[in-house]
Amino acid sequence: MTLQIISTHPIAGQKPGTSGLRKKVTVFQQPHYLENFVQSIFNALDNFQGTTLVLGGDGRYYNVEAIQIILKMAAANGFGRVLVGLNGILSTPAASALIRQSRAFGGIILSASHNPGGIEGDFGIKYNMGNGGPAPEKITDLIYQCSQEISHYRMIKNETFIDLSQLGHHRLGEMHIEVVNSVLDYAELMQQIFDFPKIQALFHSGFRICYDAMHAVTGPYAKFILEKQLGAPEGSVINGMPLPDFGGGHPDPNLTYADELVRIMYGDNAPDFGAASDGDGDRNMILGANFFVTPSDSIAILAANAHLVPGYQHGLAGVARSMPTSAAVDKVAETLGIPCFETPTGWKFFGNLLDAGKVTLCGEESFGTGSNHVREKDGLWAVLFWLNILAVKQQSVSEIVREHWLKYGRNFYTRHDYEAIDTEAAHRVMAHLRQQMPLLSKQCFAGYCVQHCDDFSYRDPVDNSLSENQGLRILFDHQARIIFRLSGTGTEGATLRVYIEAMSNDNAEHTQDTQHVLAPLIKVANELAKITELTGRTEPSVIT
Ligand code: VG1
Ligand code: CO
């Protein structure tokens, strides 16, 4: 094998965000761009010579080309073995499971998750550690630092394209490559956690599901598990074929972008259960017939019913949620007498808590739910968890949620996103809010009085690391909150996220519309942040 040492220069902006480095495909296609970042990952790691690397992505445009480049770089950098998903495809949770099962040194996941794909769309890359979880901040900071100092990268010279379209073994220089089918391993893991016979019986009794894979990575996993193993009728999985541009759609499972599923679930003769997952398969949206379950409620309901599922029948060690996620799960934790941790946004902050055995379930308001079975959020796992609960309780989705509200109260919750706004305008909004915060204490707005304001910071209870500036919080009495943060995953301008929550113990109010109940607080948020004045936007681009 011929080792090439190729000279390069640092490229600005290779700073990983909430979940890896995400940029337009055309940015990644620039000379040396991908290579620089991959070499920076390797430069930030120690002692991986001869070890195993897991490699795969969500199948979006440029996935296959990037994998061929990374294989040649992994060989030149001294990895002993690379496990690659069939056709270069691995869902994010399956990659996490594979890293753990194969005791790999780590993994490289190629994904921009819920961002649009195709030649005009986004691409992304992130590094996961040997525990299967996203690299923590101290590693992503180091990767960034390496990207700013890089002078050369290593790659072997080899013109042959490794055939990833079939299972099998290859050699590249000294390195061994194995093309694996992760669907089977993943399905087996799910079978260990959930009561498959009970779910089979549920489908057998005529229960109907519609699962929208959004032409993204979960299609093959969902078809195999739901239709083949669990016996849901063929056609229960829609948009099940992964496409490089996700069929032109936006693979983000929410009420705006999963519109086909929403039409079915709110139409005549709607199925009993609806679900969707995102580009890389780590997010989930849960629907009943004519009914939407917010992700914040979903994690609370899973926690409250976990004892019904074989994998969690002995109880939960604790739960964790990202700071902007509603406090619905906190109440369940209190009732169960287990700890509830509040972390910054991004799955990487759950890793230490899971590794230390402090928590079993984790969730984010952004349609992310997961557990200690892997170290990523897991869309299909959440769907199976719901199916297992539905099979045991023999109630409808809406009945389960309403019963939950009756017992714990309802945390009305919404997120308003202002996408692709001017970056400077976004920073002006945050600066304006920061400036006002010291003056807000004890002031009342629309009947809500401010109790506390801060810029959220988190001290990791396991390694004591500190993460600051994680979102501006305005906490009111009666458990109401408004939170502002800027997205760390967008690729165009800036995205301002406004999270609004209010608690209701009044059962008669529980069936009211969320936007209606939260309207006064939404108005307060817009006025305090001067959103229209500073950004020119009169309404959010997406409401979830
Ligand atoms: C968003 C979500 C966050 C999630 C992240 C990655 O980040 O808010 O909760 O962990 O996406 O999810 P941000 O910084 O844009 O708010 V995924 O499915 O895109 O890997
Ligand atoms: Co995702």
Short mmCIF file of N, CA, C and O and ligand atoms in Angstrom, two decimals, residues 18-19 22 111-115 126 278 280 282-283 322 345-347 364-366 377 415 485-490 497 499, ligand 1:
data_model
loop_
_atom_site.label_atom_id
_atom_site.label_comp_id
_atom_site.label_asym_id
_atom_site.label_seq_id
_atom_site.Cartn_x
_atom_site.Cartn_y
_atom_site.Cartn_z
N THR A 18 -24.26 21.21 18.10
CA THR A 18 -24.99 20.39 19.05
C THR A 18 -24.75 18.91 18.78
O THR A 18 -24.68 18.10 19.69
N SER A 19 -24.64 18.55 17.50
CA SER A 19 -24.44 17.14 17.15
C SER A 19 -23.58 17.04 15.90
O SER A 19 -24.09 16.81 14.82
N ARG A 22 -22.09 20.23 10.77
CA ARG A 22 -23.10 20.20 9.71
C ARG A 22 -22.93 21.40 8.80
O ARG A 22 -22.87 22.54 9.29
N SER A 111 -24.15 12.16 9.09
CA SER A 111 -25.55 12.52 9.12
C SER A 111 -25.73 13.99 9.40
O SER A 111 -24.97 14.59 10.16
N ALA A 112 -26.75 14.56 8.76
CA ALA A 112 -27.19 15.89 9.18
C ALA A 112 -28.61 15.75 9.71
O ALA A 112 -29.39 16.69 9.70
N SER A 113 -28.92 14.50 10.12
CA SER A 113 -30.15 14.22 10.85
C SER A 113 -31.41 14.74 10.17
O SER A 113 -31.73 14.31 9.08
N HIS A 114 -32.10 15.68 10.79
CA HIS A 114 -33.39 16.13 10.27
C HIS A 114 -33.24 17.22 9.21
O HIS A 114 -34.23 17.68 8.67
N ASN A 115 -32.00 17.64 8.93
CA ASN A 115 -31.83 18.69 7.91
C ASN A 115 -32.07 18.10 6.51
O ASN A 115 -31.77 16.94 6.28
N LYS A 126 -20.05 13.19 12.55
CA LYS A 126 -19.74 13.30 13.97
C LYS A 126 -19.00 12.06 14.45
O LYS A 126 -19.05 11.00 13.81
N ASP A 278 -36.71 10.52 11.96
CA ASP A 278 -36.01 11.53 11.15
C ASP A 278 -34.94 10.92 10.25
O ASP A 278 -34.82 9.70 10.14
N ASP A 280 -31.76 10.32 10.33
CA ASP A 280 -30.81 9.31 10.82
C ASP A 280 -31.45 8.36 11.84
O ASP A 280 -30.75 7.55 12.45
N ASP A 282 -32.93 8.76 14.81
CA ASP A 282 -32.86 8.87 16.27
C ASP A 282 -34.04 9.64 16.87
O ASP A 282 -34.25 9.61 18.08
N ARG A 283 -34.83 10.31 16.02
CA ARG A 283 -35.99 11.04 16.56
C ARG A 283 -37.27 10.24 16.36
O ARG A 283 -37.33 9.36 15.50
N SER A 322 -33.31 17.27 28.71
CA SER A 322 -32.59 18.51 28.41
C SER A 322 -33.35 19.66 29.06
O SER A 322 -34.56 19.58 29.27
N THR A 345 -28.97 21.10 26.10
CA THR A 345 -29.48 20.48 24.87
C THR A 345 -28.38 19.69 24.17
O THR A 345 -27.26 20.15 24.05
N GLY A 346 -28.72 18.50 23.69
CA GLY A 346 -27.76 17.66 22.96
C GLY A 346 -27.54 16.35 23.69
O GLY A 346 -27.38 16.34 24.91
N TRP A 347 -27.55 15.25 22.92
CA TRP A 347 -27.49 13.92 23.57
C TRP A 347 -26.16 13.68 24.26
O TRP A 347 -26.06 12.85 25.16
N GLU A 364 -35.57 14.52 25.11
CA GLU A 364 -35.49 15.92 24.73
C GLU A 364 -36.81 16.32 24.08
O GLU A 364 -37.47 15.49 23.43
N GLU A 365 -37.14 17.62 24.22
CA GLU A 365 -38.38 18.11 23.63
C GLU A 365 -38.36 18.01 22.10
O GLU A 365 -39.40 18.07 21.46
N SER A 366 -37.16 17.89 21.53
CA SER A 366 -37.00 17.90 20.07
C SER A 366 -37.23 16.51 19.47
O SER A 366 -36.53 16.10 18.56
N LYS A 377 -30.24 8.82 21.13
CA LYS A 377 -31.68 8.69 21.15
C LYS A 377 -32.07 7.69 20.07
O LYS A 377 -31.30 7.45 19.15
N ARG A 415 -42.77 24.93 21.20
CA ARG A 415 -41.50 25.53 20.78
C ARG A 415 -41.75 26.30 19.49
O ARG A 415 -42.34 25.77 18.56
N ARG A 485 -32.88 30.06 23.05
CA ARG A 485 -31.51 29.65 22.69
C ARG A 485 -31.34 29.69 21.17
O ARG A 485 -32.31 29.69 20.43
N LEU A 486 -30.08 29.72 20.76
CA LEU A 486 -29.80 29.65 19.33
C LEU A 486 -29.42 28.23 18.99
O LEU A 486 -28.69 27.57 19.74
N SER A 487 -29.93 27.76 17.86
CA SER A 487 -29.68 26.38 17.44
C SER A 487 -28.21 26.16 17.13
O SER A 487 -27.51 27.05 16.66
N GLY A 488 -27.75 24.94 17.40
CA GLY A 488 -26.39 24.55 17.05
C GLY A 488 -26.36 23.49 15.97
O GLY A 488 -25.38 22.76 15.85
N THR A 489 -27.42 23.39 15.17
CA THR A 489 -27.44 22.39 14.10
C THR A 489 -27.76 22.99 12.74
O THR A 489 -27.62 22.32 11.73
N GLY A 490 -28.21 24.22 12.70
CA GLY A 490 -28.63 24.83 11.43
C GLY A 490 -27.41 25.13 10.55
O GLY A 490 -26.28 25.18 11.01
N ARG A 497 -34.66 29.58 18.87
CA ARG A 497 -35.69 28.70 19.41
C ARG A 497 -36.25 29.34 20.68
O ARG A 497 -35.49 29.73 21.56
N TYR A 499 -38.89 28.46 23.73
CA TYR A 499 -39.61 27.35 24.35
C TYR A 499 -40.53 27.93 25.42
O TYR A 499 -40.08 28.70 26.27
C1 VG1 B 1 -31.45 20.18 17.89
C2 VG1 B 1 -32.34 19.86 19.07
C3 VG1 B 1 -31.58 19.05 20.10
C4 VG1 B 1 -31.03 17.78 19.43
C5 VG1 B 1 -30.18 18.17 18.24
C6 VG1 B 1 -29.68 16.98 17.46
O1 VG1 B 1 -30.35 20.98 18.31
O2 VG1 B 1 -32.84 21.03 19.64
O3 VG1 B 1 -32.44 18.74 21.16
O4 VG1 B 1 -30.25 17.04 20.34
O5 VG1 B 1 -30.95 18.97 17.33
O6 VG1 B 1 -30.72 16.16 17.04
P1 VG1 B 1 -30.32 22.58 18.13
O7 VG1 B 1 -28.97 23.00 18.63
O8 VG1 B 1 -30.54 22.84 16.68
O9 VG1 B 1 -31.44 23.11 18.94
V1 VG1 B 1 -30.58 15.35 15.58
O10 VG1 B 1 -31.83 14.25 15.45
O11 VG1 B 1 -30.49 16.60 14.54
O12 VG1 B 1 -29.11 14.54 15.71
#
